[in-house]
Every structure is written in structure tokens, then in C-alpha cells.
Amino acid sequence: MKILVTVKEVATVEDEFEIEGTEIAQQYLGADLNEWDDYAIEEAVQLQEDGIADEVVTVTIGPEDCEQTIRQALAKGADRAVRVWDDALEDVDLLDVNAKTEILSAVIEEEDPDLVLSGVQAGDDSFAATGVSVAENIGFQWGAVVNHLEHDLDDGIASVRRELEGGVEELTDIELPAVLTIQTGINEPRYASLRGIRQAQQKPMDVKALADIGVDESTIETELELTDMYEPESESDVTTWEGSADETASELGELLRDKGVAQ
Amino acid sequence: MTDVLAVADHRRGELRDVSYEIITAGRQLADETGGDLHLAVISGTVDEFADKLNREGVDAIHTVSHGEEFNHDVYSQAITQLYDDLAPQFVVTPNSVNGLDYAPAIANELDLPIVTDTVDLETDGETLIATREMYGGKVETTNELEGDAIVTIRGAEWPAAEGTGDAAIEAFDADIDEDAVGSTVTGFEEVGGGDVDISEAELLVSIGRGIEEEENLDLIRDLADALDATLSSSRPIVDNGWLPKNRQVGQSGKVVTPDVYIAIGISGAVQHVAGMKGSDTIVAINTDPNAPIMDIADYAIVDDLFDVVPELIEEFEG
């Protein structure tokens, strides 16, 4: 069985930051592997260790800068990576769901995996829509917000749990090939070993432009336009206790006694 | 004229709150250009659901009786057929776990743009202006798109529709292709039971990512002991396996309403806030004065929890 994992480098933002136009100013931004994707990678690597998957391939849409982040997935055990980037993507403010769907679908059709694992959402733009959109687009089955996957996929069925709201899980059988969007907590992502990190540098990273995967530039024109970005107005009427730790702790202590919840 | 098709959410025989909120959101969009609000109720006891959802502002309710529980293939087929029939400009669905299991598929099937997790919407009949957050709520953005679109709305952002409506309730004869149904729900399970029920506690000491390491949890356990409080947490602590699921406060965990909720090292992501905003008094201990938790906290200590918590323990043990 071949598993493909979609991986994204996400932007992280410092506590204090400034906005320039419709972006956060560069100096306040960091980069990290998307948290949800880390769980998706771990699930794929565990399927490989359990002898169910023969090959784990990651696919990402991103510029050269993101290669170090993507190599984290290779260091944790993925076999090789595909990275799609193109000059045509350089100037796009926000790559919308349809554009991501077109690109990822083309790679998946070329790779022809049995199972695609995708993070539920990306920590930066948080659309939580791409995995399901891709599945529909390529005629795969799917399941959104999966927090358990039985490692027994022999009969062409993925038995999963979907994490619904309010502490309820839905048990669902999904026919393969399928796209599952993976929720945090499904497993405990490993840290890459030093040996893994060394090996990752030697693993293949195929870089492809849109033309290489047969995607026409015009089809990735995004329909959603980001027009403004601002800090949400604080609705806070919080009383902040000032002073040293022992002073603020005793303010809180007094409150708890006043409310009668602690003595 | 902007017609809107909104889709109700239900589970195990109960309509979810967002089903009433989506009427308000849908009505608002339809009103902005004088259009109609259609509501789709799919699977389960649709007639009973339709009666409950017949509130002020709904023009028509279309019921699709097929199966008991949510199935994304049934929803996708029914909604795309309703879209073809009614030609609404916007299809509005909840940004729930189930909403996210079909809304992107419909968008792709109908070749429409999708904007998810919106907290505010506005239209002039051509352009939709959707407000949504990015970077875990650190910023809000406005996003514009032209023409038809699929929109998912965040729960608890619009008030629930009230009153009694005079909607036409009609069964919609959807043609569901069973061969295209590729997934089967085999059951449900309540998780998070066990030795403690955090929703019963009067005083909750709740810990988040700020604790950094599992070993540090002992500090918070000591605090809970000193205060005779119950220990709870935000999602990452449970994801890490440091506390069991029955300690998790939030959308996918428990909803709690203690007299006092002490949020320690919790930034206050919307999913967490959904589970604790009903607390009588909220105290936040956090190094970041701009953390979203401050928006709903009554009292705050902007300081390092590793300095404050030992002092607090001493205060009650000493």
C-alpha cells in the first residue's frame, strides 16, 4: 500500500506583531511544520512500521525556503517528497481551496496512492477544507476529522473514528482509496532521530512546476481575495492585577476566598 | 436578489444549536438584497426537525428523508440537487465537524469557491464579504468573492432565530445514488467518561500549553490539591497524553460552568472558549497580555505561571 501525506509549512506569528497591508510584517513571522500534518506523518510512518504501507510520500505546495521544514517529515520516516512551486504562485496572497485542490489532485493522480492523509487544517489560514475537496475532485472516498484509524486495511476498508463535538466519536467504515483528514491527538508524533535527520538529507525531493504536473496556470487563479487584515477589537474588560508574583497571587487568593470556592 | 440555501445540523435525534443560528445568518444575507431563505433538513426525523426550525425568517423548508444519521455522500447529493433546483447564490452550512465533511465536496462538485469558518458576512448581491480569523485568532481578515459560493459559519457567532415562522414545508424528492455512498457509520461512542466529571466542579484549575513539559504538571496538581479544586485542561495537554480525555474543556471535550475558572497558560483558542465561557468568574494567568483568553477573562495575572503558581500554593498551604 502506498500512502501520500500532504504537508505544509505554516507561518507562525509572535505575540507582538504588526500588520502591513494584508500581511503580517515579515520580521514577526516564523515557520514550522503544520501541527496537524505532523500527526498525519506519524500515522503514515506507523502504518509503514506495521507492515501495511510500503511507501510514504509527502507532497507540499511551497517555495524552496520550505524545504528544511519538509525534510522534517523525511527525517521522521517518509521515503520521499514532492514539492510543487511555480513563479505563477509567487504573487498570490492567499492560495484558496480550489487552487490547492487542483495542484494536489494532479500530484495524487500521478502518484496513485491507496490512502491520502492530510491534516484537518493548517494552523495559519485554517480553511479545513482542502482534504475533502481533493477527495471529491479525484473520486476518492473521504473522512474528515479522524482521530483513530484501525491499522487493518486489508479488505479495502479504513475503519476510523471521527471526532465530533462534545466528546462524541463517530465510528465509520470508509472504502479505499480515500483521503482522511487527521486530527491532533490521533497518535504521539515522534521526534526525528539524529540518524533520521542525516538520512533525510539524502532522500529524494522532486521539485515540480505547474506545467510538470499538467496544471494550467489559469485554473489556479484564486477566486477568494484577501482584502483586509487587522487585529480583532478586544472586547476585554479584564481587571489585570499588577505587582510581583506574590502580590498577584494573594489578590487571586483573596478573590477565591471571597467567592467561597477555596479556604 | 440573493437567495440562500442553509443546511441544518443534527445528530442522534437532536438538532444542534447552530441549526437555529444558521437561520439568522442566512436570513441576514437574504435580507440584504431581498431574497428568500431556504432551509434543507436532511436525514433523521425530518418532519419533526422542520417543525422546530420553522422560525421567523424562513421562507421554505425542504426535507430529504433518507437514513437516520449524517452521511456526507447523502448530504452532498441532496444539496447539489437542491442547488440545481433552487439556484441560490449562497449555500450556507455550519462549520461543524460534519459541515466540514460535506461543504468542501459540494464546492468542488459545483465548481464554486468556498470560504469556511466565517464570523461575519455581508453582501450587496454580487460580492460577498466574509470575515474570518487567521493564525489561531490573532488576526481577522476580510475576504471577497464574486458570484455564487459555499460558506460555512462558526457556531455561536449569530444569535439563534426565534419566533414562529410560516415557511412552506415540502418534501424534496432527492435522487440518492446508493452506489456512490462510500462510507458507512457503524456507531457512536461517548468518550471522556471515568472517575471525574469536570462539569460538576465549582472551582477548576485548568492548564494549557504554557506548562511546556509533562513533569511540570505536578505543579498544577499541587495547586489543585492546595485549593481543593478540580484539574482540567485545554486540548494540547490531552493530545499529548498528559491528562485523560475526561479532563478536556472545549468544543470536542466538556462544557463547564464553574463558579471560578482559572486558566493557566491557556491562550484561549475559540474551541476552548466554547467550553468555558459560561463560567461565573474567569481568571487568566498568562505571559501574553494580548492572548485571546484576555477577551473573556474577568481577572488576569500577566506573568510567568512558574512564578505565580508556587506563590499561590504557598498562600493556601502556608
mmCIF file of C-alpha atoms in Angstrom, chain A residues 48-218:
data_model
loop_
_atom_site.group_PDB
_atom_site.id
_atom_site.type_symbol
_atom_site.label_atom_id
_atom_site.label_comp_id
_atom_site.label_asym_id
_atom_site.label_seq_id
_atom_site.Cartn_x
_atom_site.Cartn_y
_atom_site.Cartn_z
ATOM 1 C CA GLN A 48 4.710 1.591 7.382
ATOM 2 C CA GLU A 49 6.252 0.168 10.569
ATOM 3 C CA ASP A 50 3.238 -2.112 10.959
ATOM 4 C CA GLY A 51 3.955 -3.520 7.507
ATOM 5 C CA ILE A 52 0.807 -2.074 5.962
ATOM 6 C CA ALA A 53 2.337 0.726 3.924
ATOM 7 C CA ASP A 54 5.219 0.060 1.512
ATOM 8 C CA GLU A 55 5.898 3.647 0.673
ATOM 9 C CA VAL A 56 5.152 7.027 2.275
ATOM 10 C CA VAL A 57 5.403 10.056 0.017
ATOM 11 C CA THR A 58 4.853 13.648 1.126
ATOM 12 C CA VAL A 59 3.518 16.353 -1.140
ATOM 13 C CA THR A 60 3.710 20.042 -0.449
ATOM 14 C CA ILE A 61 2.942 23.298 -2.202
ATOM 15 C CA GLY A 62 5.662 25.760 -1.290
ATOM 16 C CA PRO A 63 8.780 27.677 -2.294
ATOM 17 C CA GLU A 64 12.350 26.454 -1.872
ATOM 18 C CA ASP A 65 12.531 28.104 1.564
ATOM 19 C CA CYS A 66 10.237 25.468 2.987
ATOM 20 C CA GLU A 67 12.464 22.501 2.129
ATOM 21 C CA GLN A 68 14.081 22.309 5.560
ATOM 22 C CA THR A 69 10.665 22.123 7.173
ATOM 23 C CA ILE A 70 9.516 19.444 4.742
ATOM 24 C CA ARG A 71 12.649 17.432 5.407
ATOM 25 C CA GLN A 72 11.385 17.020 8.986
ATOM 26 C CA ALA A 73 8.803 14.634 7.538
ATOM 27 C CA LEU A 74 11.539 12.701 5.754
ATOM 28 C CA ALA A 75 13.569 12.611 8.968
ATOM 29 C CA LYS A 76 10.603 11.027 10.744
ATOM 30 C CA GLY A 77 10.397 8.255 8.187
ATOM 31 C CA ALA A 78 8.686 9.355 4.976
ATOM 32 C CA ASP A 79 10.506 7.933 1.946
ATOM 33 C CA ARG A 80 10.486 10.852 -0.432
ATOM 34 C CA ALA A 81 8.945 14.257 -1.030
ATOM 35 C CA VAL A 82 7.291 16.082 -3.879
ATOM 36 C CA ARG A 83 7.320 19.869 -3.782
ATOM 37 C CA VAL A 84 5.265 21.911 -6.214
ATOM 38 C CA TRP A 85 6.120 25.519 -6.842
ATOM 39 C CA ASP A 86 5.882 27.919 -9.704
ATOM 40 C CA ASP A 87 6.527 31.571 -10.464
ATOM 41 C CA ALA A 88 2.800 31.844 -11.082
ATOM 42 C CA LEU A 89 2.198 31.132 -7.370
ATOM 43 C CA GLU A 90 4.691 33.755 -6.125
ATOM 44 C CA ASP A 91 2.316 36.711 -6.126
ATOM 45 C CA VAL A 92 -0.787 35.015 -4.807
ATOM 46 C CA ASP A 93 -1.749 36.454 -1.393
ATOM 47 C CA LEU A 94 -3.919 33.551 -0.417
ATOM 48 C CA LEU A 95 -3.977 30.272 -2.263
ATOM 49 C CA ASP A 96 -7.623 29.295 -1.976
ATOM 50 C CA VAL A 97 -9.086 25.834 -1.557
ATOM 51 C CA ASN A 98 -9.848 25.368 -5.255
ATOM 52 C CA ALA A 99 -6.307 26.235 -6.296
ATOM 53 C CA LYS A 100 -4.787 23.869 -3.725
ATOM 54 C CA THR A 101 -7.222 21.196 -4.831
ATOM 55 C CA GLU A 102 -6.149 21.475 -8.478
ATOM 56 C CA ILE A 103 -2.473 21.182 -7.626
ATOM 57 C CA LEU A 104 -2.710 18.388 -5.068
ATOM 58 C CA SER A 105 -5.124 16.412 -7.250
ATOM 59 C CA ALA A 106 -2.652 16.444 -10.123
ATOM 60 C CA VAL A 107 0.118 15.076 -7.904
ATOM 61 C CA ILE A 108 -2.133 12.430 -6.352
ATOM 62 C CA GLU A 109 -3.292 11.235 -9.747
ATOM 63 C CA GLU A 110 0.324 10.925 -10.824
ATOM 64 C CA GLU A 111 1.380 9.102 -7.630
ATOM 65 C CA ASP A 112 -1.728 6.916 -7.448
ATOM 66 C CA PRO A 113 -1.718 6.195 -3.683
ATOM 67 C CA ASP A 114 -4.209 3.954 -1.853
ATOM 68 C CA LEU A 115 -4.561 6.334 1.047
ATOM 69 C CA VAL A 116 -4.022 10.067 1.432
ATOM 70 C CA LEU A 117 -3.566 11.565 4.880
ATOM 71 C CA SER A 118 -3.982 15.298 5.277
ATOM 72 C CA GLY A 119 -4.048 17.480 8.382
ATOM 73 C CA VAL A 120 -7.551 18.624 9.389
ATOM 74 C CA GLN A 121 -6.434 22.193 8.851
ATOM 75 C CA ALA A 122 -3.410 24.434 8.501
ATOM 76 C CA GLY A 123 -2.519 26.473 11.575
ATOM 77 C CA ASP A 124 -2.205 29.700 9.583
ATOM 78 C CA ASP A 125 -5.190 30.067 7.236
ATOM 79 C CA SER A 126 -7.328 27.338 8.858
ATOM 80 C CA PHE A 127 -9.685 26.558 5.980
ATOM 81 C CA ALA A 128 -10.026 22.898 6.978
ATOM 82 C CA ALA A 129 -11.416 22.169 3.518
ATOM 83 C CA THR A 130 -8.671 21.029 1.184
ATOM 84 C CA GLY A 131 -8.578 17.312 2.038
ATOM 85 C CA VAL A 132 -12.280 16.720 1.429
ATOM 86 C CA SER A 133 -12.236 18.933 -1.657
ATOM 87 C CA VAL A 134 -9.354 16.935 -3.139
ATOM 88 C CA ALA A 135 -11.099 13.623 -2.403
ATOM 89 C CA GLU A 136 -14.244 14.696 -4.223
ATOM 90 C CA ASN A 137 -12.174 16.032 -7.093
ATOM 91 C CA ILE A 138 -10.288 12.789 -7.768
ATOM 92 C CA GLY A 139 -13.111 10.401 -6.979
ATOM 93 C CA PHE A 140 -11.676 9.095 -3.688
ATOM 94 C CA GLN A 141 -13.811 8.437 -0.619
ATOM 95 C CA TRP A 142 -13.077 10.536 2.448
ATOM 96 C CA GLY A 143 -13.474 11.150 6.148
ATOM 97 C CA ALA A 144 -12.993 14.477 7.920
ATOM 98 C CA VAL A 145 -11.566 14.951 11.420
ATOM 99 C CA VAL A 146 -10.308 11.430 12.014
ATOM 100 C CA ASN A 147 -8.821 10.742 15.450
ATOM 101 C CA HIS A 148 -8.414 6.971 15.179
ATOM 102 C CA LEU A 149 -7.546 4.670 12.292
ATOM 103 C CA GLU A 150 -7.542 0.876 12.605
ATOM 104 C CA HIS A 151 -4.294 -0.453 11.159
ATOM 105 C CA ASP A 152 -6.045 -3.219 9.301
ATOM 106 C CA LEU A 153 -6.761 -2.052 5.796
ATOM 107 C CA ASP A 154 -6.619 -5.457 4.079
ATOM 108 C CA ASP A 155 -10.197 -5.645 2.924
ATOM 109 C CA GLY A 156 -10.050 -2.255 1.259
ATOM 110 C CA ILE A 157 -11.843 -0.558 4.139
ATOM 111 C CA ALA A 158 -10.498 2.065 6.518
ATOM 112 C CA SER A 159 -12.240 1.833 9.891
ATOM 113 C CA VAL A 160 -11.967 5.225 11.527
ATOM 114 C CA ARG A 161 -13.309 7.328 14.338
ATOM 115 C CA ARG A 162 -14.370 10.855 13.525
ATOM 116 C CA GLU A 163 -14.142 13.299 16.397
ATOM 117 C CA LEU A 164 -17.491 15.063 16.640
ATOM 118 C CA GLU A 165 -18.226 17.910 19.039
ATOM 119 C CA GLY A 166 -18.956 17.369 22.722
ATOM 120 C CA GLY A 167 -16.937 14.221 23.401
ATOM 121 C CA VAL A 168 -18.721 12.009 20.877
ATOM 122 C CA GLU A 169 -16.909 9.893 18.312
ATOM 123 C CA GLU A 170 -18.472 8.511 15.156
ATOM 124 C CA LEU A 171 -17.313 5.052 14.039
ATOM 125 C CA THR A 172 -17.209 4.914 10.269
ATOM 126 C CA ASP A 173 -16.059 2.463 7.606
ATOM 127 C CA ILE A 174 -14.650 4.147 4.523
ATOM 128 C CA GLU A 175 -13.840 2.417 1.236
ATOM 129 C CA LEU A 176 -10.333 2.859 -0.139
ATOM 130 C CA PRO A 177 -8.841 4.682 -1.898
ATOM 131 C CA ALA A 178 -9.643 7.516 0.464
ATOM 132 C CA VAL A 179 -8.492 10.831 1.867
ATOM 133 C CA LEU A 180 -8.583 11.091 5.658
ATOM 134 C CA THR A 181 -8.126 14.423 7.392
ATOM 135 C CA ILE A 182 -6.171 13.785 10.557
ATOM 136 C CA GLN A 183 -6.933 15.399 13.891
ATOM 137 C CA THR A 184 -4.326 16.160 16.543
ATOM 138 C CA GLY A 185 -4.130 13.571 19.304
ATOM 139 C CA ILE A 186 -4.570 10.569 16.963
ATOM 140 C CA ASN A 187 -1.045 9.471 17.955
ATOM 141 C CA GLU A 188 2.088 10.834 19.586
ATOM 142 C CA PRO A 189 4.321 12.301 16.882
ATOM 143 C CA ARG A 190 7.913 11.249 17.319
ATOM 144 C CA TYR A 191 10.939 13.464 17.381
ATOM 145 C CA ALA A 192 13.280 12.842 14.485
ATOM 146 C CA SER A 193 16.403 10.929 15.452
ATOM 147 C CA LEU A 194 19.826 12.255 14.542
ATOM 148 C CA ARG A 195 20.206 9.336 12.176
ATOM 149 C CA GLY A 196 16.825 10.168 10.648
ATOM 150 C CA ILE A 197 17.843 13.783 10.168
ATOM 151 C CA ARG A 198 21.066 12.715 8.431
ATOM 152 C CA GLN A 199 19.235 10.261 6.206
ATOM 153 C CA ALA A 200 16.613 12.855 5.318
ATOM 154 C CA GLN A 201 19.220 14.943 3.555
ATOM 155 C CA GLN A 202 19.765 12.078 1.089
ATOM 156 C CA LYS A 203 16.106 11.320 0.422
ATOM 157 C CA PRO A 204 14.635 12.467 -2.891
ATOM 158 C CA MET A 205 12.765 15.766 -3.077
ATOM 159 C CA ASP A 206 11.201 16.152 -6.517
ATOM 160 C CA VAL A 207 10.517 19.746 -7.403
ATOM 161 C CA LYS A 208 7.779 20.282 -9.935
ATOM 162 C CA ALA A 209 6.383 23.340 -11.685
ATOM 163 C CA LEU A 210 2.707 23.543 -12.630
ATOM 164 C CA ALA A 211 3.457 22.536 -16.220
ATOM 165 C CA ASP A 212 5.275 19.417 -14.972
ATOM 166 C CA ILE A 213 2.099 18.113 -13.361
ATOM 167 C CA GLY A 214 -0.151 19.250 -16.177
ATOM 168 C CA VAL A 215 -1.869 22.067 -14.307
ATOM 169 C CA ASP A 216 -2.732 25.100 -16.368
ATOM 170 C CA GLU A 217 -1.867 28.424 -14.731
ATOM 171 C CA SER A 218 -5.339 29.794 -15.348
#
